PDB file of C-alpha atoms and ligand atoms in Angstrom:
ATOM      1  CA  MET B  30       7.924 -40.085  95.868  1.00  0.00           C
ATOM      2  CA  PRO B  31       6.667 -41.100  92.437  1.00  0.00           C
ATOM      3  CA  SER B  32       9.412 -39.304  90.529  1.00  0.00           C
ATOM      4  CA  SER B  33      12.358 -40.547  92.565  1.00  0.00           C
ATOM      5  CA  ARG B  34      12.926 -43.665  90.467  1.00  0.00           C
ATOM      6  CA  PRO B  35      13.190 -41.916  87.050  1.00  0.00           C
ATOM      7  CA  ARG B  36      15.423 -39.261  88.592  1.00  0.00           C
ATOM      8  CA  TYR B  37      17.607 -41.955  90.066  1.00  0.00           C
ATOM      9  CA  LEU B  38      17.788 -43.688  86.694  1.00  0.00           C
ATOM     10  CA  ILE B  39      18.647 -40.462  84.900  1.00  0.00           C
ATOM     11  CA  ALA B  40      21.338 -39.700  87.465  1.00  0.00           C
ATOM     12  CA  LEU B  41      22.715 -43.214  87.080  1.00  0.00           C
ATOM     13  CA  LEU B  42      22.728 -42.990  83.285  1.00  0.00           C
ATOM     14  CA  CYS B  43      24.410 -39.583  83.395  1.00  0.00           C
ATOM     15  CA  GLY B  44      26.936 -40.972  85.835  1.00  0.00           C
ATOM     16  CA  LEU B  45      27.691 -43.867  83.515  1.00  0.00           C
ATOM     17  CA  LEU B  46      27.957 -41.610  80.489  1.00  0.00           C
ATOM     18  CA  LEU B  47      30.248 -39.171  82.266  1.00  0.00           C
ATOM     19  CA  ALA B  48      32.232 -41.759  84.180  1.00  0.00           C
ATOM     20  CA  PRO B  49      35.288 -41.884  81.894  1.00  0.00           C
ATOM     21  CA  TYR B  50      35.588 -38.083  81.859  1.00  0.00           C
ATOM     22  CA  SER B  51      37.334 -36.584  84.841  1.00  0.00           C
ATOM     23  CA  PRO B  52      36.941 -32.778  85.159  1.00  0.00           C
ATOM     24  CA  ALA B  53      40.574 -32.362  84.077  1.00  0.00           C
ATOM     25  CA  PHE B  54      39.947 -34.428  80.952  1.00  0.00           C
ATOM     26  CA  ALA B  55      36.834 -32.441  80.104  1.00  0.00           C
ATOM     27  CA  GLN B  56      38.788 -29.192  80.517  1.00  0.00           C
ATOM     28  CA  SER B  57      41.570 -30.349  78.286  1.00  0.00           C
ATOM     29  CA  THR B  58      39.512 -31.762  75.435  1.00  0.00           C
ATOM     30  CA  SER B  59      36.143 -30.048  75.172  1.00  0.00           C
ATOM     31  CA  GLN B  60      36.684 -26.426  76.170  1.00  0.00           C
ATOM     32  CA  ARG B  61      39.493 -25.536  73.846  1.00  0.00           C
ATOM     33  CA  SER B  62      39.410 -22.613  71.453  1.00  0.00           C
ATOM     34  CA  ILE B  63      41.873 -21.161  68.973  1.00  0.00           C
ATOM     35  CA  ALA B  64      42.187 -18.166  66.652  1.00  0.00           C
ATOM     36  CA  ILE B  65      43.895 -18.698  63.283  1.00  0.00           C
ATOM     37  CA  THR B  66      46.272 -16.074  61.887  1.00  0.00           C
ATOM     38  CA  VAL B  67      48.074 -16.163  58.523  1.00  0.00           C
ATOM     39  CA  ASP B  68      51.205 -14.017  58.109  1.00  0.00           C
ATOM     40  CA  ASP B  69      53.345 -12.671  55.266  1.00  0.00           C
ATOM     41  CA  LEU B  70      50.497 -11.985  52.828  1.00  0.00           C
ATOM     42  CA  PRO B  71      50.054 -11.916  49.944  1.00  0.00           C
ATOM     43  CA  ALA B  72      52.539 -14.857  50.188  1.00  0.00           C
ATOM     44  CA  GLY B  73      55.605 -15.750  52.201  1.00  0.00           C
ATOM     45  CA  ALA B  74      57.543 -16.389  49.006  1.00  0.00           C
ATOM     46  CA  ALA B  75      55.859 -13.570  47.023  1.00  0.00           C
ATOM     47  CA  ASN B  76      59.188 -12.314  45.695  1.00  0.00           C
ATOM     48  CA  SER B  77      59.875 -15.579  43.870  1.00  0.00           C
ATOM     49  CA  MET B  78      56.261 -16.255  42.781  1.00  0.00           C
ATOM     50  CA  THR B  79      54.344 -14.899  39.799  1.00  0.00           C
ATOM     51  CA  ALA B  80      51.145 -12.979  40.464  1.00  0.00           C
ATOM     52  CA  ALA B  81      49.214 -15.847  38.821  1.00  0.00           C
ATOM     53  CA  ASP B  82      50.777 -18.345  41.237  1.00  0.00           C
ATOM     54  CA  ILE B  83      50.010 -16.076  44.219  1.00  0.00           C
ATOM     55  CA  LEU B  84      46.395 -15.792  43.047  1.00  0.00           C
ATOM     56  CA  ASP B  85      46.041 -19.589  42.609  1.00  0.00           C
ATOM     57  CA  MET B  86      47.540 -20.212  46.053  1.00  0.00           C
ATOM     58  CA  THR B  87      45.330 -17.563  47.671  1.00  0.00           C
ATOM     59  CA  ARG B  88      42.142 -18.882  46.033  1.00  0.00           C
ATOM     60  CA  LYS B  89      42.816 -22.375  47.351  1.00  0.00           C
ATOM     61  CA  LEU B  90      43.768 -21.250  50.873  1.00  0.00           C
ATOM     62  CA  VAL B  91      40.940 -18.740  51.228  1.00  0.00           C
ATOM     63  CA  GLY B  92      38.502 -21.247  49.692  1.00  0.00           C
ATOM     64  CA  THR B  93      39.135 -23.888  52.363  1.00  0.00           C
ATOM     65  CA  LEU B  94      39.013 -21.369  55.218  1.00  0.00           C
ATOM     66  CA  HIS B  95      35.798 -19.853  53.854  1.00  0.00           C
ATOM     67  CA  ASP B  96      34.119 -23.234  53.231  1.00  0.00           C
ATOM     68  CA  GLN B  97      34.901 -24.287  56.797  1.00  0.00           C
ATOM     69  CA  LYS B  98      33.781 -20.915  58.226  1.00  0.00           C
ATOM     70  CA  ILE B  99      37.074 -20.333  60.061  1.00  0.00           C
ATOM     71  CA  PRO B 100      37.587 -16.782  61.387  1.00  0.00           C
ATOM     72  CA  VAL B 101      41.035 -15.565  60.271  1.00  0.00           C
ATOM     73  CA  VAL B 102      43.144 -12.431  60.473  1.00  0.00           C
ATOM     74  CA  GLY B 103      45.785 -12.206  57.732  1.00  0.00           C
ATOM     75  CA  PHE B 104      48.870 -10.029  58.162  1.00  0.00           C
ATOM     76  CA  VAL B 105      50.268  -8.108  55.199  1.00  0.00           C
ATOM     77  CA  ASN B 106      53.695  -6.969  54.004  1.00  0.00           C
ATOM     78  CA  GLU B 107      52.719  -4.385  51.384  1.00  0.00           C
ATOM     79  CA  GLN B 108      56.204  -4.293  49.885  1.00  0.00           C
ATOM     80  CA  LYS B 109      55.341  -7.629  48.256  1.00  0.00           C
ATOM     81  CA  LEU B 110      52.653  -5.886  46.159  1.00  0.00           C
ATOM     82  CA  TYR B 111      55.139  -3.809  44.201  1.00  0.00           C
ATOM     83  CA  LYS B 112      56.379  -5.781  41.235  1.00  0.00           C
ATOM     84  CA  ILE B 113      56.222  -4.036  37.862  1.00  0.00           C
ATOM     85  CA  GLY B 114      53.269  -5.207  35.772  1.00  0.00           C
ATOM     86  CA  GLU B 115      51.808  -7.290  38.611  1.00  0.00           C
ATOM     87  CA  VAL B 116      50.624  -4.734  41.169  1.00  0.00           C
ATOM     88  CA  ASP B 117      46.921  -5.045  40.328  1.00  0.00           C
ATOM     89  CA  ASP B 118      46.948  -8.844  40.503  1.00  0.00           C
ATOM     90  CA  ARG B 119      48.910  -8.858  43.739  1.00  0.00           C
ATOM     91  CA  ILE B 120      46.397  -6.442  45.280  1.00  0.00           C
ATOM     92  CA  LYS B 121      43.650  -8.695  43.904  1.00  0.00           C
ATOM     93  CA  ALA B 122      45.126 -11.574  45.907  1.00  0.00           C
ATOM     94  CA  LEU B 123      44.852  -9.480  49.080  1.00  0.00           C
ATOM     95  CA  SER B 124      41.346  -8.371  48.238  1.00  0.00           C
ATOM     96  CA  LEU B 125      40.256 -12.028  47.982  1.00  0.00           C
ATOM     97  CA  TRP B 126      40.768 -12.246  51.737  1.00  0.00           C
ATOM     98  CA  VAL B 127      38.477  -9.318  52.571  1.00  0.00           C
ATOM     99  CA  GLU B 128      35.941 -10.291  49.890  1.00  0.00           C
ATOM    100  CA  HIS B 129      35.575 -13.641  51.673  1.00  0.00           C
ATOM    101  CA  GLY B 130      34.941 -11.915  54.998  1.00  0.00           C
ATOM    102  CA  PHE B 131      38.400 -12.181  56.519  1.00  0.00           C
ATOM    103  CA  GLU B 132      40.189  -9.380  58.327  1.00  0.00           C
ATOM    104  CA  LEU B 133      43.637  -8.036  57.451  1.00  0.00           C
ATOM    105  CA  GLY B 134      46.259  -6.559  59.759  1.00  0.00           C
ATOM    106  CA  ASN B 135      49.674  -4.917  59.399  1.00  0.00           C
ATOM    107  CA  HIS B 136      52.916  -6.931  59.430  1.00  0.00           C
ATOM    108  CA  THR B 137      54.993  -3.821  58.498  1.00  0.00           C
ATOM    109  CA  PHE B 138      55.810  -2.761  54.938  1.00  0.00           C
ATOM    110  CA  ALA B 139      58.977  -4.809  54.469  1.00  0.00           C
ATOM    111  CA  HIS B 140      58.813  -7.376  57.295  1.00  0.00           C
ATOM    112  CA  THR B 141      61.168  -5.286  59.425  1.00  0.00           C
ATOM    113  CA  SER B 142      62.285  -6.518  62.834  1.00  0.00           C
ATOM    114  CA  LEU B 143      61.905  -4.051  65.717  1.00  0.00           C
ATOM    115  CA  ASN B 144      65.063  -5.671  67.114  1.00  0.00           C
ATOM    116  CA  ARG B 145      67.202  -4.734  64.115  1.00  0.00           C
ATOM    117  CA  VAL B 146      66.397  -1.066  63.376  1.00  0.00           C
ATOM    118  CA  THR B 147      65.773   2.095  65.421  1.00  0.00           C
ATOM    119  CA  LEU B 148      62.322   2.600  66.873  1.00  0.00           C
ATOM    120  CA  GLN B 149      61.765   5.571  64.568  1.00  0.00           C
ATOM    121  CA  ALA B 150      62.716   3.585  61.457  1.00  0.00           C
ATOM    122  CA  TRP B 151      60.436   0.753  62.545  1.00  0.00           C
ATOM    123  CA  GLU B 152      57.512   3.103  63.164  1.00  0.00           C
ATOM    124  CA  GLU B 153      57.945   4.406  59.607  1.00  0.00           C
ATOM    125  CA  GLU B 154      57.758   0.803  58.342  1.00  0.00           C
ATOM    126  CA  VAL B 155      54.463   0.370  60.206  1.00  0.00           C
ATOM    127  CA  ILE B 156      52.986   3.520  58.637  1.00  0.00           C
ATOM    128  CA  ARG B 157      54.241   2.576  55.149  1.00  0.00           C
ATOM    129  CA  GLY B 158      52.578  -0.816  55.572  1.00  0.00           C
ATOM    130  CA  GLU B 159      49.091   0.670  56.002  1.00  0.00           C
ATOM    131  CA  THR B 160      48.293   2.219  52.622  1.00  0.00           C
ATOM    132  CA  VAL B 161      46.643  -0.446  50.465  1.00  0.00           C
ATOM    133  CA  THR B 162      45.385  -2.622  53.313  1.00  0.00           C
ATOM    134  CA  ARG B 163      43.496   0.292  54.880  1.00  0.00           C
ATOM    135  CA  LEU B 164      41.754   0.983  51.561  1.00  0.00           C
ATOM    136  CA  LEU B 165      40.766  -2.660  51.100  1.00  0.00           C
ATOM    137  CA  LEU B 166      39.428  -2.833  54.650  1.00  0.00           C
ATOM    138  CA  ALA B 167      37.519   0.458  54.254  1.00  0.00           C
ATOM    139  CA  GLN B 168      35.733  -0.973  51.183  1.00  0.00           C
ATOM    140  CA  HIS B 169      34.342  -3.595  53.526  1.00  0.00           C
ATOM    141  CA  LYS B 170      33.662  -1.195  56.401  1.00  0.00           C
ATOM    142  CA  MET B 171      36.565  -2.468  58.472  1.00  0.00           C
ATOM    143  CA  LYS B 172      39.484  -0.671  60.102  1.00  0.00           C
ATOM    144  CA  MET B 173      43.028  -1.868  60.554  1.00  0.00           C
ATOM    145  CA  ARG B 174      43.280  -2.852  64.215  1.00  0.00           C
ATOM    146  CA  TYR B 175      46.034  -5.469  64.603  1.00  0.00           C
ATOM    147  CA  LEU B 176      49.789  -5.481  64.175  1.00  0.00           C
ATOM    148  CA  ARG B 177      51.852  -8.666  64.133  1.00  0.00           C
ATOM    149  CA  HIS B 178      55.537  -8.182  64.892  1.00  0.00           C
ATOM    150  CA  PRO B 179      57.791  -9.553  62.111  1.00  0.00           C
ATOM    151  CA  TYR B 180      59.863 -12.474  63.500  1.00  0.00           C
ATOM    152  CA  LEU B 181      57.748 -11.890  66.652  1.00  0.00           C
ATOM    153  CA  ASP B 182      60.487  -9.410  67.625  1.00  0.00           C
ATOM    154  CA  ALA B 183      58.819  -7.047  70.105  1.00  0.00           C
ATOM    155  CA  GLY B 184      61.926  -5.177  71.320  1.00  0.00           C
ATOM    156  CA  LEU B 185      65.356  -5.871  72.792  1.00  0.00           C
ATOM    157  CA  ASP B 186      64.776  -3.665  75.852  1.00  0.00           C
ATOM    158  CA  LEU B 187      61.698  -2.812  77.844  1.00  0.00           C
ATOM    159  CA  GLN B 188      61.762   0.909  77.046  1.00  0.00           C
ATOM    160  CA  THR B 189      61.714   0.252  73.281  1.00  0.00           C
ATOM    161  CA  ARG B 190      59.007  -2.366  73.702  1.00  0.00           C
ATOM    162  CA  ARG B 191      56.762  -0.026  75.704  1.00  0.00           C
ATOM    163  CA  GLU B 192      57.375   2.957  73.400  1.00  0.00           C
ATOM    164  CA  ALA B 193      56.516   0.826  70.363  1.00  0.00           C
ATOM    165  CA  GLU B 194      53.342  -0.358  72.101  1.00  0.00           C
ATOM    166  CA  ALA B 195      52.354   3.238  72.924  1.00  0.00           C
ATOM    167  CA  PHE B 196      52.970   4.249  69.299  1.00  0.00           C
ATOM    168  CA  LEU B 197      50.865   1.329  68.031  1.00  0.00           C
ATOM    169  CA  SER B 198      48.087   2.094  70.464  1.00  0.00           C
ATOM    170  CA  SER B 199      48.048   5.757  69.359  1.00  0.00           C
ATOM    171  CA  ARG B 200      47.477   4.576  65.755  1.00  0.00           C
ATOM    172  CA  GLY B 201      44.618   2.291  66.790  1.00  0.00           C
ATOM    173  CA  TYR B 202      46.506  -1.018  66.856  1.00  0.00           C
ATOM    174  CA  HIS B 203      46.448  -3.957  69.204  1.00  0.00           C
ATOM    175  CA  VAL B 204      49.546  -6.140  69.126  1.00  0.00           C
ATOM    176  CA  ALA B 205      48.511  -9.594  67.890  1.00  0.00           C
ATOM    177  CA  PRO B 206      50.320 -12.195  70.038  1.00  0.00           C
ATOM    178  CA  ILE B 207      50.754 -15.826  69.079  1.00  0.00           C
ATOM    179  CA  THR B 208      50.865 -18.869  71.364  1.00  0.00           C
ATOM    180  CA  MET B 209      51.260 -21.770  68.910  1.00  0.00           C
ATOM    181  CA  ASP B 210      53.792 -21.957  66.085  1.00  0.00           C
ATOM    182  CA  ALA B 211      55.059 -25.054  64.267  1.00  0.00           C
ATOM    183  CA  TRP B 212      57.350 -23.212  61.821  1.00  0.00           C
ATOM    184  CA  ASP B 213      55.261 -23.972  58.728  1.00  0.00           C
ATOM    185  CA  TRP B 214      57.413 -21.417  56.838  1.00  0.00           C
ATOM    186  CA  MET B 215      60.440 -23.668  57.281  1.00  0.00           C
ATOM    187  CA  TYR B 216      58.550 -26.601  55.740  1.00  0.00           C
ATOM    188  CA  ALA B 217      57.005 -24.395  53.051  1.00  0.00           C
ATOM    189  CA  GLY B 218      60.195 -23.623  51.115  1.00  0.00           C
ATOM    190  CA  VAL B 219      61.165 -27.299  50.919  1.00  0.00           C
ATOM    191  CA  TYR B 220      57.565 -28.225  50.032  1.00  0.00           C
ATOM    192  CA  ASP B 221      57.493 -25.610  47.224  1.00  0.00           C
ATOM    193  CA  ASP B 222      60.638 -27.055  45.716  1.00  0.00           C
ATOM    194  CA  ALA B 223      59.280 -30.633  45.883  1.00  0.00           C
ATOM    195  CA  ARG B 224      55.990 -29.432  44.372  1.00  0.00           C
ATOM    196  CA  LYS B 225      57.748 -27.747  41.449  1.00  0.00           C
ATOM    197  CA  ARG B 226      59.779 -30.896  40.756  1.00  0.00           C
ATOM    198  CA  GLY B 227      56.712 -33.131  41.080  1.00  0.00           C
ATOM    199  CA  ASP B 228      58.329 -35.058  43.943  1.00  0.00           C
ATOM    200  CA  THR B 229      55.126 -36.318  45.566  1.00  0.00           C
ATOM    201  CA  GLU B 230      56.974 -38.690  47.875  1.00  0.00           C
ATOM    202  CA  LEU B 231      58.904 -35.842  49.501  1.00  0.00           C
ATOM    203  CA  GLN B 232      55.746 -33.705  49.644  1.00  0.00           C
ATOM    204  CA  GLN B 233      53.966 -36.456  51.573  1.00  0.00           C
ATOM    205  CA  LYS B 234      56.927 -36.937  53.894  1.00  0.00           C
ATOM    206  CA  LEU B 235      56.992 -33.185  54.617  1.00  0.00           C
ATOM    207  CA  VAL B 236      53.250 -33.000  55.281  1.00  0.00           C
ATOM    208  CA  SER B 237      53.418 -35.988  57.603  1.00  0.00           C
ATOM    209  CA  SER B 238      56.350 -34.430  59.492  1.00  0.00           C
ATOM    210  CA  TYR B 239      54.610 -31.040  59.622  1.00  0.00           C
ATOM    211  CA  LEU B 240      51.422 -32.497  61.114  1.00  0.00           C
ATOM    212  CA  SER B 241      53.413 -34.581  63.581  1.00  0.00           C
ATOM    213  CA  HIS B 242      55.492 -31.580  64.703  1.00  0.00           C
ATOM    214  CA  THR B 243      52.321 -29.479  64.913  1.00  0.00           C
ATOM    215  CA  THR B 244      50.819 -32.103  67.234  1.00  0.00           C
ATOM    216  CA  ASP B 245      53.937 -31.960  69.440  1.00  0.00           C
ATOM    217  CA  VAL B 246      53.696 -28.150  69.563  1.00  0.00           C
ATOM    218  CA  PHE B 247      49.992 -28.264  70.494  1.00  0.00           C
ATOM    219  CA  GLU B 248      50.596 -30.822  73.258  1.00  0.00           C
ATOM    220  CA  TYR B 249      53.519 -28.866  74.644  1.00  0.00           C
ATOM    221  CA  TYR B 250      51.766 -25.487  74.775  1.00  0.00           C
ATOM    222  CA  GLU B 251      48.493 -26.946  76.040  1.00  0.00           C
ATOM    223  CA  LYS B 252      50.441 -28.321  79.026  1.00  0.00           C
ATOM    224  CA  LEU B 253      52.427 -25.091  79.493  1.00  0.00           C
ATOM    225  CA  SER B 254      49.091 -23.211  79.476  1.00  0.00           C
ATOM    226  CA  ARG B 255      47.727 -25.434  82.257  1.00  0.00           C
ATOM    227  CA  ASP B 256      50.966 -25.120  84.231  1.00  0.00           C
ATOM    228  CA  LEU B 257      50.888 -21.315  83.983  1.00  0.00           C
ATOM    229  CA  PHE B 258      47.185 -20.551  84.325  1.00  0.00           C
ATOM    230  CA  GLY B 259      45.481 -23.701  85.634  1.00  0.00           C
ATOM    231  CA  TYR B 260      43.430 -23.795  82.416  1.00  0.00           C
ATOM    232  CA  GLU B 261      43.978 -23.489  78.672  1.00  0.00           C
ATOM    233  CA  PRO B 262      43.269 -19.939  77.491  1.00  0.00           C
ATOM    234  CA  PRO B 263      42.175 -19.504  73.860  1.00  0.00           C
ATOM    235  CA  GLN B 264      45.269 -20.164  71.758  1.00  0.00           C
ATOM    236  CA  ILE B 265      46.454 -18.119  68.758  1.00  0.00           C
ATOM    237  CA  LEU B 266      48.033 -20.118  65.943  1.00  0.00           C
ATOM    238  CA  LEU B 267      50.650 -18.645  63.607  1.00  0.00           C
ATOM    239  CA  LEU B 268      50.502 -19.891  60.007  1.00  0.00           C
ATOM    240  CA  HIS B 269      51.824 -18.343  56.792  1.00  0.00           C
ATOM    241  CA  GLY B 270      50.546 -17.752  53.262  1.00  0.00           C
ATOM    242  CA  ASN B 271      52.165 -20.559  51.240  1.00  0.00           C
ATOM    243  CA  TRP B 272      51.355 -23.607  49.089  1.00  0.00           C
ATOM    244  CA  LEU B 273      51.872 -25.991  52.005  1.00  0.00           C
ATOM    245  CA  GLU B 274      48.929 -24.376  53.819  1.00  0.00           C
ATOM    246  CA  ALA B 275      46.890 -23.906  50.613  1.00  0.00           C
ATOM    247  CA  ASP B 276      47.179 -27.659  49.932  1.00  0.00           C
ATOM    248  CA  HIS B 277      46.973 -28.964  53.514  1.00  0.00           C
ATOM    249  CA  ILE B 278      45.380 -26.490  55.935  1.00  0.00           C
ATOM    250  CA  GLY B 279      42.302 -28.730  55.995  1.00  0.00           C
ATOM    251  CA  GLU B 280      44.397 -31.395  57.715  1.00  0.00           C
ATOM    252  CA  VAL B 281      45.644 -28.876  60.314  1.00  0.00           C
ATOM    253  CA  LEU B 282      42.048 -27.802  61.011  1.00  0.00           C
ATOM    254  CA  GLU B 283      40.978 -31.449  61.341  1.00  0.00           C
ATOM    255  CA  LEU B 284      43.824 -32.109  63.748  1.00  0.00           C
ATOM    256  CA  LEU B 285      42.630 -29.164  65.856  1.00  0.00           C
ATOM    257  CA  ARG B 286      39.014 -30.369  65.832  1.00  0.00           C
ATOM    258  CA  LYS B 287      40.132 -33.803  67.005  1.00  0.00           C
ATOM    259  CA  ARG B 288      41.880 -32.132  69.956  1.00  0.00           C
ATOM    260  CA  GLY B 289      38.581 -30.478  70.905  1.00  0.00           C
ATOM    261  CA  TYR B 290      39.206 -26.991  69.524  1.00  0.00           C
ATOM    262  CA  LYS B 291      36.559 -24.625  68.285  1.00  0.00           C
ATOM    263  CA  PHE B 292      37.592 -21.719  66.091  1.00  0.00           C
ATOM    264  CA  VAL B 293      37.160 -18.191  67.460  1.00  0.00           C
ATOM    265  CA  THR B 294      38.035 -14.694  66.267  1.00  0.00           C
ATOM    266  CA  LEU B 295      41.282 -13.075  67.340  1.00  0.00           C
ATOM    267  CA  GLU B 296      39.187 -10.505  69.192  1.00  0.00           C
ATOM    268  CA  GLU B 297      37.448 -13.237  71.185  1.00  0.00           C
ATOM    269  CA  ALA B 298      40.733 -14.971  72.002  1.00  0.00           C
ATOM    270  CA  LEU B 299      42.287 -11.715  73.211  1.00  0.00           C
ATOM    271  CA  SER B 300      39.346 -11.017  75.526  1.00  0.00           C
ATOM    272  CA  ASP B 301      40.568 -13.821  77.813  1.00  0.00           C
ATOM    273  CA  GLY B 302      42.264 -12.471  80.936  1.00  0.00           C
ATOM    274  CA  ALA B 303      45.424 -14.477  80.242  1.00  0.00           C
ATOM    275  CA  TYR B 304      46.348 -11.969  77.540  1.00  0.00           C
ATOM    276  CA  SER B 305      46.559  -9.227  80.190  1.00  0.00           C
ATOM    277  CA  SER B 306      49.130 -11.197  82.193  1.00  0.00           C
ATOM    278  CA  PRO B 307      52.351  -9.450  83.208  1.00  0.00           C
ATOM    279  CA  ASP B 308      54.731  -9.577  80.243  1.00  0.00           C
ATOM    280  CA  GLU B 309      58.168  -8.050  80.543  1.00  0.00           C
ATOM    281  CA  TYR B 310      59.833 -10.272  77.974  1.00  0.00           C
ATOM    282  CA  VAL B 311      62.528  -8.726  75.796  1.00  0.00           C
ATOM    283  CA  GLY B 312      64.846 -10.469  73.347  1.00  0.00           C
ATOM    284  CA  GLU B 313      64.568 -12.647  70.266  1.00  0.00           C
ATOM    285  CA  GLY B 314      61.030 -13.212  69.052  1.00  0.00           C
ATOM    286  CA  THR B 315      59.045 -16.052  70.606  1.00  0.00           C
ATOM    287  CA  GLY B 316      55.449 -16.930  71.531  1.00  0.00           C
ATOM    288  CA  TRP B 317      53.498 -15.262  74.314  1.00  0.00           C
ATOM    289  CA  LEU B 318      53.238 -18.359  76.522  1.00  0.00           C
ATOM    290  CA  ASP B 319      57.044 -18.215  76.570  1.00  0.00           C
ATOM    291  CA  HIS B 320      56.826 -14.466  77.416  1.00  0.00           C
ATOM    292  CA  TRP B 321      54.573 -15.125  80.392  1.00  0.00           C
ATOM    293  CA  ALA B 322      56.600 -18.085  81.654  1.00  0.00           C
ATOM    294  CA  ILE B 323      59.889 -16.134  81.406  1.00  0.00           C
ATOM    295  CA  THR B 324      58.332 -13.084  83.096  1.00  0.00           C
ATOM    296  CA  ARG B 325      57.480 -15.389  86.022  1.00  0.00           C
ATOM    297  CA  GLY B 326      61.079 -16.549  86.145  1.00  0.00           C
ATOM    298  CA  LYS B 327      60.222 -20.008  84.794  1.00  0.00           C
ATOM    299  CA  PRO B 328      61.700 -20.316  81.297  1.00  0.00           C
ATOM    300  CA  PRO B 329      60.030 -23.133  79.345  1.00  0.00           C
ATOM    301  CA  GLN B 330      62.004 -26.379  79.304  1.00  0.00           C
ATOM    302  CA  ASN B 331      62.190 -29.201  76.764  1.00  0.00           C
ATOM    303  CA  THR B 332      60.410 -27.403  73.952  1.00  0.00           C
ATOM    304  CA  PRO B 333      59.569 -29.611  70.932  1.00  0.00           C
ATOM    305  CA  VAL B 334      62.568 -30.122  68.645  1.00  0.00           C
ATOM    306  CA  PHE B 335      62.086 -29.121  65.013  1.00  0.00           C
ATOM    307  CA  PRO B 336      63.135 -31.942  62.609  1.00  0.00           C
ATOM    308  CA  GLN B 337      66.764 -31.300  61.635  1.00  0.00           C
ATOM    309  CA  TRP B 338      66.417 -32.892  58.181  1.00  0.00           C
ATOM    310  CA  VAL B 339      63.920 -30.193  57.165  1.00  0.00           C
ATOM    311  CA  ILE B 340      66.283 -27.440  58.358  1.00  0.00           C
ATOM    312  CA  ASP B 341      69.153 -29.056  56.430  1.00  0.00           C
ATOM    313  CA  ARG B 342      67.132 -29.276  53.197  1.00  0.00           C
ATOM    314  CA  SER B 343      65.923 -25.706  53.607  1.00  0.00           C
ATOM    315  CA  ARG B 344      69.501 -24.453  54.063  1.00  0.00           C
ATOM    316  CA  GLU B 345      70.628 -26.425  51.029  1.00  0.00           C
ATOM    317  CA  LEU B 346      67.896 -24.789  48.900  1.00  0.00           C
ATOM    318  CA  HIS B 347      68.870 -21.339  50.167  1.00  0.00           C
ATOM    319  CA  ARG B 348      72.476 -21.976  49.168  1.00  0.00           C
ATOM    320  CA  GLN B 349      71.306 -22.943  45.665  1.00  0.00           C
ATOM    321  CA  ALA B 350      68.975 -19.945  45.318  1.00  0.00           C
ATOM    322  CA  PRO B 351      70.270 -17.117  43.087  1.00  0.00           C
ATOM    323  CA  ASN B 352      69.250 -14.486  45.643  1.00  0.00           C
ATOM    324  CA  PRO B 353      69.072 -16.093  49.094  1.00  0.00           C
ATOM    325  CA  THR B 354      66.753 -14.160  51.377  1.00  0.00           C
ATOM    326  CA  ALA B 355      66.067 -14.365  55.069  1.00  0.00           C
ATOM    327  CA  ALA B 356      63.425 -16.913  55.986  1.00  0.00           C
ATOM    328  CA  PRO B 357      59.972 -15.398  56.467  1.00  0.00           C
ATOM    329  CA  TYR B 358      58.565 -15.614  59.971  1.00  0.00           C
TER     330      TYR B 358
HETATM  331 ZN1   ZN M 424      56.229 -12.764  59.057  1.00  0.00          ZN
END
């Protein structure tokens, strides 16, 4: 047949081109997707920042995400808007997110853990957290549709967890899970302090450690995903509104691209069947891959260890702070 030779050549060339890529390799490097979420808006450290600083930080963070066309849902604690003389500017920082096409969700009014207060008190915190964000979304023809649990605390017993979920559903919310988390908030406080003091050496050391730990977290949860599901479902990354991300989120995004990730909306990530997996986890807040593994009776082992020197420096700063507050999460 006249065409057999070209076909053979094409097949041979394709074979050569594809030879180094086993199906498993292709699965793990070219089919990955991830949704980016940014918590504690307008800023994790809003209580110790001026409105001008929050606005500068937001402009830089939103600018990078917008330039790179990354879909993002940001989660708001409206209590952080109420500082005398600064309310308008703090709301302006939130509105920058929606003006740039990003979606906002509810992270409760005062970052209240469902594991620390009664269900009724927590539900009131959810409702209080809706006021301004709903208005900003409505101006851009959007509705509030996601809630992120503060500290990822989703209930200490199954009855509370299910009742909270029913309440959220009745108010039009989907719970926004996370699967990847490298504790950027823990780095952020130490980074802020180094930034204020102009200690560029420490800033660089922190960024390098943050990216390295992030890589460990990605590797670990990519493998746990394959172990649990036989493939890697779309991941959901937890980041926070802070200067560390404003200055360096581009490097996190680059790291993700190099691992073969494309960026998808939270809605698209949640449409994967993995997110409907049985989940009966109760206890201290943790990621959803941990939920699913524990529900199957296989608690995750050998999770990446967070660098102790960063924890030590963070604790030292908290001791020095005039009004130490709980770490944002
Ligand atoms: Zn938070």
